Amino acid sequence: MDYDFRKVEPKWQQKWEEQGVFHAVDNSDKKKFYALVEFPYPSGAGMHVGHIKAYSGLEVVSRKRRLEGQNVLFPIGFDAYGLPTENYAIKTGMHPRKVTDINIKKFTSQLKRVGFSFDWTRVIDTTEEGYYKWTQWIFLKMFEHGLAFRDKTLVNYCPSCKVVLSNEDSQGGKCDICHSDVVQKSKDVWYLRITEYADKLLEGLEKVDYLPNVKLQQINWIGKSRGAFVDFSINEVPEKLRIYTTRPDTLFGVTFMVIAPEHPLIDKYADKIGNMDAVEAYRADCAKKTEFERTQLVKDKTGVRLEGITAKNPVNDTDIPIYISDYVMMGYGTGAIMAVPAHDQRDYEFAKKFGIDIIEVIKGGDISVEAYTGDGEMVNSGFLNGLDNKKDSIAKMIEFLQEKGIGEGGVQYKMKDWAFNRQRYWGEPIPIVHCPNCGLVAVPYDELPLKLPPVENFEPGQDGESPLAKIDSFVNCKCPKCGGDAKRETDTMPQWAGSSWYFLRYIDPHNDKALADMDKLKYWGPVDWYNGGMEHVTRHMIYSRFWHRFLYDIGVVPFDEPYMKRTAQGLILGPDGVKMSKSRGNVIDPNEVIDVYGADVLRTYVLFMGDYEQAAPWSESSVKGCKRFVDRLWKLQDILTDGDEYSKELSSAMHKTIKKVTEDIEAMKFNTAIAAVMTLLNQIYDNGAINRAELKDLLLIVNPFAPHVTEEMWSTLGYGEMLAKDGVWPTFDEAKCIDDTVEIVVQINGKIRAKLDVPTDISGDDAIALAKADEKIAEELAGKNIIKEIYVKGKLVNIVAK
């Protein structure tokens, strides 16, 4: 009888759900295992095969761990706030709440159809009031501790649409909506002081098991550097420009300074600057550029010299010009930089364009051609001359700066504080009240959640304000502190907020007294294994590690790092080898694959298609190969014999395959684990029979990959009621994984003439004797003198003869 996946798969999915076999048990005596996947954004398009691959890795690990007797928490939820849903709501007039509910229902149906072993009793939705109450609670705790604050920053603003735009929505300086020119607008925004946690985030990386590339990306994102702060006095006015540099040893080579076009010094001393018209024109041009465009390395160098204002190099008292240029941002460092054109390529190109002096201070290059960025002996550098060790030169310069009171050693971070608000409707309301008497006041904890008001018009507000600003009944309120008239904050939180702590809520998703019960946190935490995309290893992971470390510091959670292990999956490319996209028409719909081949085939294929961590193109012929694999597994029932222990013919193959699959699953080498089972199937069919003991263990090791077919066979053949409940992961005997014999080649004068099976522990003399006794070899050697005989253990015999 052929395998009918259309009947079998829904049957077992229903049984698993009815019997709650994948429900995690709080505070069990069993060893716990917490597996976490990145919860999806429920878009209208539904799931794609990339989601299937992303979740299948830890799905296999989780099923294996359950069979090993562990108490597994493998949850799922939905990260449902954000722009795509809001934009769809604006376009269709359907409320984002309804859009979200429809999309979550669609995703849930798809996930269940694949047969994932998620604990569906713990589903979370970041847009539910019971969830975002605690997101707001965490924000207020940060506000209490001085980590949430307001400051001015430049935002991308479309004067035509009167909205604030993300960098992605304003590329090329044009509004993505109306294509008008975008300008930079100064606006008060909320920030989270993540920079205060930079060192703790770096220290935490020392105790976790992340992929090396994941650790490196986080280290680079935080971007800790050691250097010096240096004060450059301005000659014409009693002011100083403070800069930060990682190369204070090159200070003698500073020939100009550059400050951000928005630097407050410009407006303060506008009457001293002789070319303010040119300065203002340049500032207007900069205002049309996004931060991304301004900081590109490969672009034309532009700028304006400030006429009438100069600075003094503090180490040699040389007067140097000051320029404004778009590549210096107020939000980075101090908004001013020193320029050493002989040893920095961007400074070099700027100096060449504007005819500025270029002074070599490190020997080793040809500064008439390009900047020299290597190491070498210090020259033209006063007390540093002759030093050829960068570390010593930097230390000596910092000592000099501190002695003279013109600077000191310091640390900077590339990571900036986290801009934490959006001028949109579909997000968590920020629970802050603006009072004219008391300033910024927190909404009382017992009034959380501060709910999103129902609205009909989701369009962004005028002048870069949130749609909430148009709702008087929401905005106007009483100050919780003084009782006077006040106004609510109308910006909402960014999409990153809900995903910064979701792994904690899975532990106790229905608790309305705390974000999670402490005893449950102690039992389940931390996450043992987190898998997701490489695109989220910086922002999302750093943000969530920051939130978690803060919660640890205030005693809300009992462990300091949220994730003990982090791995990542590669993309599934289209059949054309290019990233899937609707516009290319190369997107593969998992529903269509399940319709034709079944969920087990889809599950097996996404893990068999290549190295899990690497991108791989979709191949229809390989999908069919996995279908043959499932069918051949099913048909083993036709050659089944009795037997309560492994047969002599298959014993070694069984032990080797169990060992291979066991180890490969833990190493995420799913493709080679499946290949090993395919090889075993070939051996079984070559043998012509498989006994009950062998089939039982084969079903167990295939189950994490193809749970439906293995459950049906387990039940049909009477091994038990349900593999997921009764099954125990098989063990292997290391001694039986070693072959009794090995195939070696026999060469005559370096050319292969025969192949022999010999005992693995055969001596060299015996191997050579066996080779010479072979009929073909004896014939070849007849009448020849043997000059040399060589045996390479387990590989070959080579006979040199003339």
mmCIF file of C-alpha atoms in Angstrom, residues 512-770:
data_model
loop_
_atom_site.group_PDB
_atom_site.id
_atom_site.type_symbol
_atom_site.label_atom_id
_atom_site.label_comp_id
_atom_site.label_asym_id
_atom_site.label_seq_id
_atom_site.Cartn_x
_atom_site.Cartn_y
_atom_site.Cartn_z
ATOM 1 C CA ASP A 512 -0.839 39.389 34.869
ATOM 2 C CA LYS A 513 1.094 40.129 38.090
ATOM 3 C CA ALA A 514 4.643 40.060 36.676
ATOM 4 C CA LEU A 515 6.360 39.727 33.314
ATOM 5 C CA ALA A 516 7.246 36.197 34.500
ATOM 6 C CA ASP A 517 7.274 34.269 37.779
ATOM 7 C CA MET A 518 10.744 34.152 39.396
ATOM 8 C CA ASP A 519 10.644 30.377 40.089
ATOM 9 C CA LYS A 520 9.733 29.687 36.464
ATOM 10 C CA LEU A 521 12.505 32.029 35.298
ATOM 11 C CA LYS A 522 14.987 30.139 37.488
ATOM 12 C CA TYR A 523 13.827 26.795 36.062
ATOM 13 C CA TRP A 524 13.674 27.678 32.356
ATOM 14 C CA GLY A 525 16.286 30.383 31.989
ATOM 15 C CA PRO A 526 18.460 31.116 30.205
ATOM 16 C CA VAL A 527 17.562 30.107 26.648
ATOM 17 C CA ASP A 528 19.748 27.087 25.888
ATOM 18 C CA TRP A 529 19.825 27.490 22.103
ATOM 19 C CA TYR A 530 18.657 30.410 19.949
ATOM 20 C CA ASN A 531 18.601 30.119 16.167
ATOM 21 C CA GLY A 532 17.784 32.826 13.653
ATOM 22 C CA GLY A 533 18.953 34.884 10.706
ATOM 23 C CA MET A 534 22.343 36.592 10.482
ATOM 24 C CA GLU A 535 20.530 39.873 9.750
ATOM 25 C CA HIS A 536 19.365 39.985 13.376
ATOM 26 C CA VAL A 537 22.619 39.212 15.218
ATOM 27 C CA THR A 538 23.429 42.910 15.744
ATOM 28 C CA ARG A 539 20.463 45.197 16.378
ATOM 29 C CA HIS A 540 17.860 42.718 17.672
ATOM 30 C CA MET A 541 20.303 40.592 19.657
ATOM 31 C CA ILE A 542 22.179 43.570 21.121
ATOM 32 C CA TYR A 543 18.936 45.359 21.997
ATOM 33 C CA SER A 544 17.481 42.264 23.671
ATOM 34 C CA ARG A 545 20.728 41.543 25.520
ATOM 35 C CA PHE A 546 20.692 45.168 26.750
ATOM 36 C CA TRP A 547 17.090 44.945 27.979
ATOM 37 C CA HIS A 548 17.796 41.633 29.642
ATOM 38 C CA ARG A 549 20.976 42.797 31.381
ATOM 39 C CA PHE A 550 19.091 45.840 32.686
ATOM 40 C CA LEU A 551 16.327 43.579 34.074
ATOM 41 C CA TYR A 552 19.029 41.444 35.708
ATOM 42 C CA ASP A 553 20.647 44.524 37.256
ATOM 43 C CA ILE A 554 17.356 45.588 38.878
ATOM 44 C CA GLY A 555 16.641 42.052 40.121
ATOM 45 C CA VAL A 556 13.730 41.165 37.830
ATOM 46 C CA VAL A 557 15.450 38.167 36.189
ATOM 47 C CA PRO A 558 17.903 35.729 37.827
ATOM 48 C CA PHE A 559 20.431 35.276 34.971
ATOM 49 C CA ASP A 560 22.565 37.931 33.271
ATOM 50 C CA GLU A 561 22.731 36.657 29.660
ATOM 51 C CA PRO A 562 19.515 35.656 27.854
ATOM 52 C CA TYR A 563 20.927 33.214 25.261
ATOM 53 C CA MET A 564 23.596 30.625 25.982
ATOM 54 C CA LYS A 565 24.025 29.570 22.361
ATOM 55 C CA ARG A 566 23.252 31.298 19.055
ATOM 56 C CA THR A 567 23.353 29.738 15.596
ATOM 57 C CA ALA A 568 22.078 30.908 12.232
ATOM 58 C CA GLN A 569 20.573 29.430 9.079
ATOM 59 C CA GLY A 570 21.402 30.371 5.496
ATOM 60 C CA LEU A 571 18.891 31.683 2.990
ATOM 61 C CA ILE A 572 16.895 29.532 0.607
ATOM 62 C CA LEU A 573 17.503 30.998 -2.841
ATOM 63 C CA GLY A 574 15.144 30.722 -5.780
ATOM 64 C CA PRO A 575 15.610 27.940 -8.360
ATOM 65 C CA ASP A 576 17.580 30.557 -10.367
ATOM 66 C CA GLY A 577 20.137 30.877 -7.546
ATOM 67 C CA VAL A 578 18.975 34.418 -6.678
ATOM 68 C CA LYS A 579 17.337 35.625 -3.460
ATOM 69 C CA MET A 580 13.596 34.992 -3.599
ATOM 70 C CA SER A 581 11.377 37.993 -4.338
ATOM 71 C CA LYS A 582 7.879 38.529 -5.711
ATOM 72 C CA SER A 583 9.200 40.788 -8.459
ATOM 73 C CA ARG A 584 11.480 38.004 -9.744
ATOM 74 C CA GLY A 585 8.680 35.459 -9.599
ATOM 75 C CA ASN A 586 10.989 32.918 -7.929
ATOM 76 C CA VAL A 587 9.225 32.595 -4.551
ATOM 77 C CA ILE A 588 8.382 29.058 -3.416
ATOM 78 C CA ASP A 589 5.150 28.728 -1.431
ATOM 79 C CA PRO A 590 5.437 25.998 1.247
ATOM 80 C CA ASN A 591 1.697 25.298 0.947
ATOM 81 C CA GLU A 592 2.151 24.296 -2.673
ATOM 82 C CA VAL A 593 5.004 21.936 -1.766
ATOM 83 C CA ILE A 594 2.886 20.307 0.969
ATOM 84 C CA ASP A 595 -0.066 19.977 -1.434
ATOM 85 C CA VAL A 596 2.052 17.948 -3.861
ATOM 86 C CA TYR A 597 4.583 16.115 -1.678
ATOM 87 C CA GLY A 598 3.497 16.383 1.980
ATOM 88 C CA ALA A 599 4.982 18.122 5.023
ATOM 89 C CA ASP A 600 7.576 15.421 5.752
ATOM 90 C CA VAL A 601 9.115 15.859 2.317
ATOM 91 C CA LEU A 602 9.253 19.646 2.748
ATOM 92 C CA ARG A 603 10.785 19.311 6.225
ATOM 93 C CA THR A 604 13.369 16.804 5.035
ATOM 94 C CA TYR A 605 14.281 18.737 1.917
ATOM 95 C CA VAL A 606 14.915 22.132 3.568
ATOM 96 C CA LEU A 607 17.461 20.416 5.820
ATOM 97 C CA PHE A 608 18.930 18.146 3.145
ATOM 98 C CA MET A 609 19.481 20.861 0.511
ATOM 99 C CA GLY A 610 22.922 21.863 1.831
ATOM 100 C CA ASP A 611 24.914 23.097 4.808
ATOM 101 C CA TYR A 612 22.331 24.581 7.191
ATOM 102 C CA GLU A 613 24.350 27.760 7.738
ATOM 103 C CA GLN A 614 24.839 28.442 4.025
ATOM 104 C CA ALA A 615 22.527 29.751 1.310
ATOM 105 C CA ALA A 616 21.305 27.124 -1.158
ATOM 106 C CA PRO A 617 19.056 27.256 -4.263
ATOM 107 C CA TRP A 618 15.721 25.444 -4.402
ATOM 108 C CA SER A 619 15.796 22.314 -6.564
ATOM 109 C CA GLU A 620 12.581 20.570 -7.622
ATOM 110 C CA SER A 621 14.448 17.403 -8.577
ATOM 111 C CA SER A 622 15.974 17.194 -5.081
ATOM 112 C CA VAL A 623 12.499 17.629 -3.566
ATOM 113 C CA LYS A 624 11.424 14.589 -5.578
ATOM 114 C CA GLY A 625 14.471 12.741 -4.226
ATOM 115 C CA CYS A 626 13.248 13.405 -0.676
ATOM 116 C CA LYS A 627 9.793 12.152 -1.679
ATOM 117 C CA ARG A 628 11.433 8.878 -2.828
ATOM 118 C CA PHE A 629 13.229 8.714 0.523
ATOM 119 C CA VAL A 630 9.942 8.956 2.476
ATOM 120 C CA ASP A 631 8.270 6.390 0.187
ATOM 121 C CA ARG A 632 11.187 3.945 0.569
ATOM 122 C CA LEU A 633 11.019 4.319 4.346
ATOM 123 C CA TRP A 634 7.298 3.479 4.248
ATOM 124 C CA LYS A 635 7.867 0.427 2.061
ATOM 125 C CA LEU A 636 10.306 -1.132 4.536
ATOM 126 C CA GLN A 637 7.167 -2.716 6.014
ATOM 127 C CA ASP A 638 7.140 -5.002 2.958
ATOM 128 C CA ILE A 639 10.481 -6.590 3.924
ATOM 129 C CA LEU A 640 9.987 -6.580 7.708
ATOM 130 C CA THR A 641 10.971 -9.698 9.685
ATOM 131 C CA ASP A 642 10.858 -10.601 13.368
ATOM 132 C CA GLY A 643 13.842 -9.972 15.611
ATOM 133 C CA ASP A 644 14.362 -8.250 18.940
ATOM 134 C CA GLU A 645 18.021 -7.352 18.354
ATOM 135 C CA TYR A 646 20.070 -6.177 15.384
ATOM 136 C CA SER A 647 20.956 -8.784 12.747
ATOM 137 C CA LYS A 648 24.600 -9.606 12.046
ATOM 138 C CA GLU A 649 24.238 -8.154 8.530
ATOM 139 C CA LEU A 650 22.977 -4.722 9.657
ATOM 140 C CA SER A 651 24.372 -4.360 13.189
ATOM 141 C CA SER A 652 27.433 -2.289 12.262
ATOM 142 C CA ALA A 653 25.464 -0.108 9.828
ATOM 143 C CA MET A 654 22.777 0.565 12.453
ATOM 144 C CA HIS A 655 25.260 1.597 15.147
ATOM 145 C CA LYS A 656 27.229 3.785 12.732
ATOM 146 C CA THR A 657 24.091 5.537 11.458
ATOM 147 C CA ILE A 658 22.705 6.169 14.946
ATOM 148 C CA LYS A 659 26.077 7.636 15.974
ATOM 149 C CA LYS A 660 26.236 9.794 12.829
ATOM 150 C CA VAL A 661 22.662 11.136 13.154
ATOM 151 C CA THR A 662 23.013 11.738 16.908
ATOM 152 C CA GLU A 663 26.202 13.772 16.507
ATOM 153 C CA ASP A 664 25.210 15.563 13.302
ATOM 154 C CA ILE A 665 21.926 16.857 14.732
ATOM 155 C CA GLU A 666 23.796 18.498 17.614
ATOM 156 C CA ALA A 667 26.312 19.982 15.148
ATOM 157 C CA MET A 668 23.464 21.195 12.878
ATOM 158 C CA LYS A 669 24.828 19.025 10.060
ATOM 159 C CA PHE A 670 21.337 17.958 9.129
ATOM 160 C CA ASN A 671 22.143 17.284 5.481
ATOM 161 C CA THR A 672 24.797 14.693 6.317
ATOM 162 C CA ALA A 673 22.553 13.110 8.972
ATOM 163 C CA ILE A 674 19.823 12.594 6.351
ATOM 164 C CA ALA A 675 22.414 11.348 3.832
ATOM 165 C CA ALA A 676 23.572 8.743 6.375
ATOM 166 C CA VAL A 677 19.983 7.464 6.751
ATOM 167 C CA MET A 678 19.616 7.306 2.958
ATOM 168 C CA THR A 679 22.801 5.225 2.810
ATOM 169 C CA LEU A 680 21.430 2.916 5.498
ATOM 170 C CA LEU A 681 18.203 2.487 3.484
ATOM 171 C CA ASN A 682 20.265 1.361 0.501
ATOM 172 C CA GLN A 683 22.093 -1.158 2.687
ATOM 173 C CA ILE A 684 18.787 -2.461 4.050
ATOM 174 C CA TYR A 685 17.306 -2.939 0.575
ATOM 175 C CA ASP A 686 20.548 -4.582 -0.589
ATOM 176 C CA ASN A 687 20.225 -6.924 2.399
ATOM 177 C CA GLY A 688 16.631 -7.705 1.403
ATOM 178 C CA ALA A 689 15.242 -7.551 4.935
ATOM 179 C CA ILE A 690 14.984 -5.458 8.110
ATOM 180 C CA ASN A 691 13.903 -6.834 11.463
ATOM 181 C CA ARG A 692 11.601 -5.181 14.033
ATOM 182 C CA ALA A 693 14.434 -4.041 16.325
ATOM 183 C CA GLU A 694 16.230 -2.359 13.431
ATOM 184 C CA LEU A 695 13.105 -0.672 12.055
ATOM 185 C CA LYS A 696 12.105 0.589 15.487
ATOM 186 C CA ASP A 697 15.395 2.455 15.956
ATOM 187 C CA LEU A 698 15.403 3.648 12.366
ATOM 188 C CA LEU A 699 11.961 5.231 12.899
ATOM 189 C CA LEU A 700 13.245 6.954 16.041
ATOM 190 C CA ILE A 701 16.226 8.614 14.345
ATOM 191 C CA VAL A 702 14.152 9.685 11.307
ATOM 192 C CA ASN A 703 11.279 10.998 13.434
ATOM 193 C CA PRO A 704 12.674 14.508 14.122
ATOM 194 C CA PHE A 705 12.953 15.070 10.354
ATOM 195 C CA ALA A 706 9.793 13.272 9.164
ATOM 196 C CA PRO A 707 7.489 12.885 12.173
ATOM 197 C CA HIS A 708 4.225 12.033 10.402
ATOM 198 C CA VAL A 709 5.318 8.967 8.428
ATOM 199 C CA THR A 710 7.329 7.643 11.378
ATOM 200 C CA GLU A 711 4.379 8.091 13.776
ATOM 201 C CA GLU A 712 2.087 6.204 11.385
ATOM 202 C CA MET A 713 4.557 3.324 10.997
ATOM 203 C CA TRP A 714 5.242 3.208 14.753
ATOM 204 C CA SER A 715 1.551 2.930 15.512
ATOM 205 C CA THR A 716 0.650 0.580 12.635
ATOM 206 C CA LEU A 717 3.477 -1.833 13.506
ATOM 207 C CA GLY A 718 2.505 -1.918 17.185
ATOM 208 C CA TYR A 719 5.603 -0.321 18.717
ATOM 209 C CA GLY A 720 3.348 1.854 20.867
ATOM 210 C CA GLU A 721 0.465 4.298 20.820
ATOM 211 C CA MET A 722 2.538 7.345 19.809
ATOM 212 C CA LEU A 723 6.231 7.654 19.060
ATOM 213 C CA ALA A 724 6.353 11.215 20.466
ATOM 214 C CA LYS A 725 5.167 9.817 23.844
ATOM 215 C CA ASP A 726 6.603 6.283 23.919
ATOM 216 C CA GLY A 727 9.816 6.621 21.944
ATOM 217 C CA VAL A 728 13.301 6.667 23.477
ATOM 218 C CA TRP A 729 16.273 7.898 21.428
ATOM 219 C CA PRO A 730 18.480 4.898 20.590
ATOM 220 C CA THR A 731 22.051 4.582 21.804
ATOM 221 C CA PHE A 732 25.026 3.246 19.871
ATOM 222 C CA ASP A 733 27.978 1.064 20.808
ATOM 223 C CA GLU A 734 31.205 2.829 19.829
ATOM 224 C CA ALA A 735 32.988 -0.505 19.378
ATOM 225 C CA LYS A 736 30.390 -1.628 16.839
ATOM 226 C CA CYS A 737 30.840 1.550 14.822
ATOM 227 C CA ILE A 738 34.286 0.362 13.778
ATOM 228 C CA ASP A 739 34.373 -1.747 10.608
ATOM 229 C CA ASP A 740 35.796 -5.297 10.830
ATOM 230 C CA THR A 741 37.146 -4.942 7.307
ATOM 231 C CA VAL A 742 38.321 -2.109 5.107
ATOM 232 C CA GLU A 743 38.691 -1.815 1.333
ATOM 233 C CA ILE A 744 42.236 -1.135 0.126
ATOM 234 C CA VAL A 745 43.612 -0.632 -3.371
ATOM 235 C CA VAL A 746 46.525 -2.589 -4.806
ATOM 236 C CA GLN A 747 48.901 -0.691 -7.089
ATOM 237 C CA ILE A 748 51.681 -1.933 -9.323
ATOM 238 C CA ASN A 749 54.174 0.806 -10.117
ATOM 239 C CA GLY A 750 51.654 3.399 -8.862
ATOM 240 C CA LYS A 751 48.735 2.221 -11.038
ATOM 241 C CA ILE A 752 45.632 0.666 -9.468
ATOM 242 C CA ARG A 753 45.224 -2.933 -10.513
ATOM 243 C CA ALA A 754 42.828 -4.372 -7.865
ATOM 244 C CA LYS A 755 40.747 -3.670 -4.774
ATOM 245 C CA LEU A 756 40.647 -5.955 -1.738
ATOM 246 C CA ASP A 757 38.632 -6.227 1.495
ATOM 247 C CA VAL A 758 41.063 -6.882 4.351
ATOM 248 C CA PRO A 759 40.688 -7.015 8.158
ATOM 249 C CA THR A 760 41.162 -3.547 9.663
ATOM 250 C CA ASP A 761 43.915 -4.831 11.981
ATOM 251 C CA ILE A 762 45.844 -6.753 9.305
ATOM 252 C CA SER A 763 49.647 -6.552 9.457
ATOM 253 C CA GLY A 764 51.681 -5.109 6.603
ATOM 254 C CA ASP A 765 53.208 -8.478 5.712
ATOM 255 C CA ASP A 766 49.808 -10.169 5.619
ATOM 256 C CA ALA A 767 48.306 -7.384 3.508
ATOM 257 C CA ILE A 768 51.127 -7.608 0.972
ATOM 258 C CA ALA A 769 50.842 -11.430 0.915
ATOM 259 C CA LEU A 770 47.061 -11.187 0.273
#
